Amino acid sequence: MPPSTRRYGSNQRWLMKALREVAHEVGELVSGLPEEALQRRPPGEGLREVWSIVETVGFLRDSEREDLRAVQAMVRRDGARLAERRAHLGPGEGGYRAASVHDLVWDFAGLRQELLWELEWAGSAWDHHGTHPYRGDVSLADYVHEINERDLDAMWSLRRLREEAEALAL
């Protein structure tokens, strides 16, 4: 029996499946679009800033790097100290404008694979907690659910941006 079915329950199996599919789907959503469409930043929605496709993928990559470190810390030690998430600041700082979206997707996919392997072999560490400076104790399971929620939000944005880019091309 593979480790994924004997080490955690059905909820974690579903979550692992969802996490596995994201990197491929991100690649599909950005493929074939011209550079202009990848860099285009639509107007904001009220007070909410809307990121471009490349900024959204850059955010995913940087978030994955932060989250991988946090998950590794929690798996290794119950009660590990967690850093504040800061990847959401990246798009506002303009650091992705010169980045290749394909390199960002590749980096994200590699980091996601590392995260999946870490979780695949976490075993009883799924019950571990980390200590966040503002939130207090956060369980590994809750933290991974937050990663999935971030993925869903980013995927929704990428789909909408792709649809807008395709509509403008018509």
Coordinates of C-alpha atoms in Angstrom, one line a residue:
M1 CA 0.0 0.0 0.0
P2 CA 1.5 3.4 -0.9
P3 CA 2.3 5.8 2.0
S4 CA -0.4 8.3 1.0
T5 CA -3.2 5.9 1.8
R6 CA -1.8 4.5 5.0
R7 CA -0.4 7.6 6.6
Y8 CA -3.3 9.9 6.6
G9 CA -7.1 9.9 6.2
S10 CA -9.4 10.6 3.3
N11 CA -9.4 14.4 3.9
Q12 CA -5.6 14.5 3.5
R13 CA -5.8 12.3 0.4
W14 CA -8.2 14.7 -1.2
L15 CA -6.0 17.6 -0.2
M16 CA -2.9 16.0 -1.6
K17 CA -4.6 15.3 -4.9
A18 CA -5.7 18.9 -5.1
L19 CA -2.2 20.1 -4.3
R20 CA -0.7 17.8 -7.0
E21 CA -2.9 19.1 -9.7
V22 CA -2.2 22.8 -9.3
A23 CA 1.3 23.1 -10.8
H24 CA 0.1 21.4 -14.0
E25 CA -3.0 23.6 -14.2
V26 CA -1.0 26.8 -13.7
G27 CA 1.2 25.7 -16.6
E28 CA -1.8 25.1 -18.8
L29 CA -3.3 28.5 -17.9
V30 CA -0.2 30.5 -18.9
S31 CA 0.8 28.6 -22.0
G32 CA 0.3 30.1 -25.4
L33 CA -0.3 33.6 -24.2
P34 CA 1.7 36.5 -25.6
E35 CA 4.0 38.4 -23.3
E36 CA 1.7 41.5 -23.4
A37 CA -1.2 39.4 -22.0
L38 CA 1.1 37.9 -19.3
Q39 CA 2.2 41.3 -18.1
R40 CA -1.2 43.1 -18.4
R41 CA -2.5 44.3 -15.1
P42 CA -6.2 44.9 -15.2
P43 CA -7.7 47.9 -13.3
G44 CA -8.2 47.4 -9.6
E45 CA -11.5 46.3 -8.1
G46 CA -12.4 48.9 -5.5
L47 CA -9.5 49.0 -3.0
R48 CA -8.2 45.6 -4.2
E49 CA -5.2 45.6 -6.4
V50 CA -5.4 43.1 -9.3
W51 CA -2.2 41.4 -10.3
S52 CA -1.1 40.4 -13.8
I53 CA -0.6 36.7 -14.7
V54 CA 3.1 36.8 -14.2
E55 CA 2.7 38.6 -10.8
T56 CA 0.2 35.9 -9.7
V57 CA 2.5 33.1 -10.7
G58 CA 5.4 34.9 -9.0
F59 CA 3.3 35.2 -5.9
L60 CA 2.5 31.4 -6.1
R61 CA 6.2 30.6 -6.4
D62 CA 7.3 32.8 -3.5
S63 CA 4.4 31.6 -1.4
E64 CA 5.4 28.0 -2.1
R65 CA 8.9 28.7 -1.0
E66 CA 7.7 30.2 2.3
D67 CA 5.2 27.5 2.9
L68 CA 7.7 24.7 2.1
R69 CA 10.0 26.1 4.9
A70 CA 7.1 26.3 7.3
V71 CA 5.9 22.7 6.5
Q72 CA 9.4 21.3 6.8
A73 CA 9.8 23.0 10.2
M74 CA 6.4 21.6 11.5
V75 CA 7.2 18.1 10.3
R76 CA 10.5 18.1 12.0
R77 CA 9.4 19.6 15.3
D78 CA 6.0 20.0 16.9
G79 CA 5.7 23.6 18.0
A80 CA 8.2 24.9 15.5
R81 CA 8.4 28.7 15.0
L82 CA 6.7 29.9 11.8
A83 CA 7.6 33.1 10.0
E84 CA 5.1 35.6 8.9
R85 CA 3.9 35.1 5.3
R86 CA 5.3 37.9 3.1
A87 CA 4.9 36.7 -0.5
H88 CA 1.8 38.8 -1.0
L89 CA 4.0 41.9 -0.9
G90 CA 6.0 40.8 -4.0
P91 CA 3.7 41.9 -6.8
G92 CA 3.4 45.3 -5.3
E93 CA 7.1 45.7 -5.3
G94 CA 7.3 45.1 -9.1
G95 CA 9.8 42.4 -8.8
Y96 CA 8.3 40.1 -11.4
R97 CA 8.1 42.4 -14.4
A98 CA 11.3 41.1 -15.9
A99 CA 10.7 37.5 -14.9
S100 CA 9.9 34.7 -17.4
V101 CA 6.5 33.2 -16.5
H102 CA 7.7 29.9 -17.7
D103 CA 10.7 30.0 -15.2
L104 CA 8.3 31.0 -12.4
V105 CA 6.0 28.1 -13.3
W106 CA 8.9 25.7 -13.4
D107 CA 10.2 27.0 -10.0
F108 CA 6.7 26.7 -8.5
A109 CA 6.3 23.2 -9.8
G110 CA 9.6 22.1 -8.3
L111 CA 8.8 23.6 -4.9
R112 CA 5.4 22.0 -5.0
Q113 CA 6.9 18.6 -5.6
E114 CA 9.2 19.1 -2.6
L115 CA 6.2 20.1 -0.5
L116 CA 4.2 17.1 -1.6
W117 CA 7.1 14.7 -0.8
E118 CA 7.4 16.3 2.7
L119 CA 3.7 15.8 3.3
E120 CA 3.7 12.3 1.8
W121 CA 6.1 11.1 4.4
A122 CA 4.9 13.3 7.3
G123 CA 3.1 10.4 9.0
S124 CA 2.1 11.4 12.5
A125 CA 3.5 14.9 12.0
W126 CA 0.1 15.8 10.4
D127 CA -0.8 16.3 14.1
H128 CA 2.0 18.8 14.7
H129 CA 1.6 22.5 15.2
G130 CA 3.7 25.5 14.4
T131 CA 3.8 28.7 16.4
H132 CA 3.0 31.8 14.4
P133 CA 4.1 35.2 15.7
Y134 CA 0.5 36.7 15.4
R135 CA -1.8 33.7 15.0
G136 CA -0.4 31.5 17.8
D137 CA -0.6 27.7 17.3
V138 CA -1.4 26.5 13.7
S139 CA -1.8 22.8 12.9
L140 CA 0.0 21.4 10.0
A141 CA -3.3 20.2 8.6
D142 CA -4.8 23.7 8.8
Y143 CA -1.7 25.2 7.3
V144 CA -1.9 22.9 4.3
H145 CA -5.6 23.7 3.9
E146 CA -4.6 27.4 3.8
I147 CA -2.2 26.5 1.0
N148 CA -5.0 24.9 -0.9
E149 CA -7.2 27.9 -0.4
R150 CA -4.5 30.2 -1.7
D151 CA -4.1 27.9 -4.7
L152 CA -7.9 28.1 -5.4
D153 CA -7.9 31.9 -5.2
A154 CA -4.9 32.2 -7.5
M155 CA -6.3 29.7 -10.0
W156 CA -9.6 31.7 -10.1
S157 CA -7.6 34.9 -10.8
L158 CA -5.5 33.2 -13.5
R159 CA -8.6 31.8 -15.2
R160 CA -10.2 35.2 -15.2
L161 CA -7.1 36.9 -16.5
R162 CA -6.7 34.3 -19.3
E163 CA -10.3 34.7 -20.3
E164 CA -9.9 38.5 -20.4
A165 CA -6.7 38.2 -22.5
E166 CA -8.4 35.8 -25.0
A167 CA -11.4 38.2 -25.2
L168 CA -9.1 41.1 -26.0
A169 CA -7.4 39.1 -28.7
L170 CA -10.6 38.5 -30.6

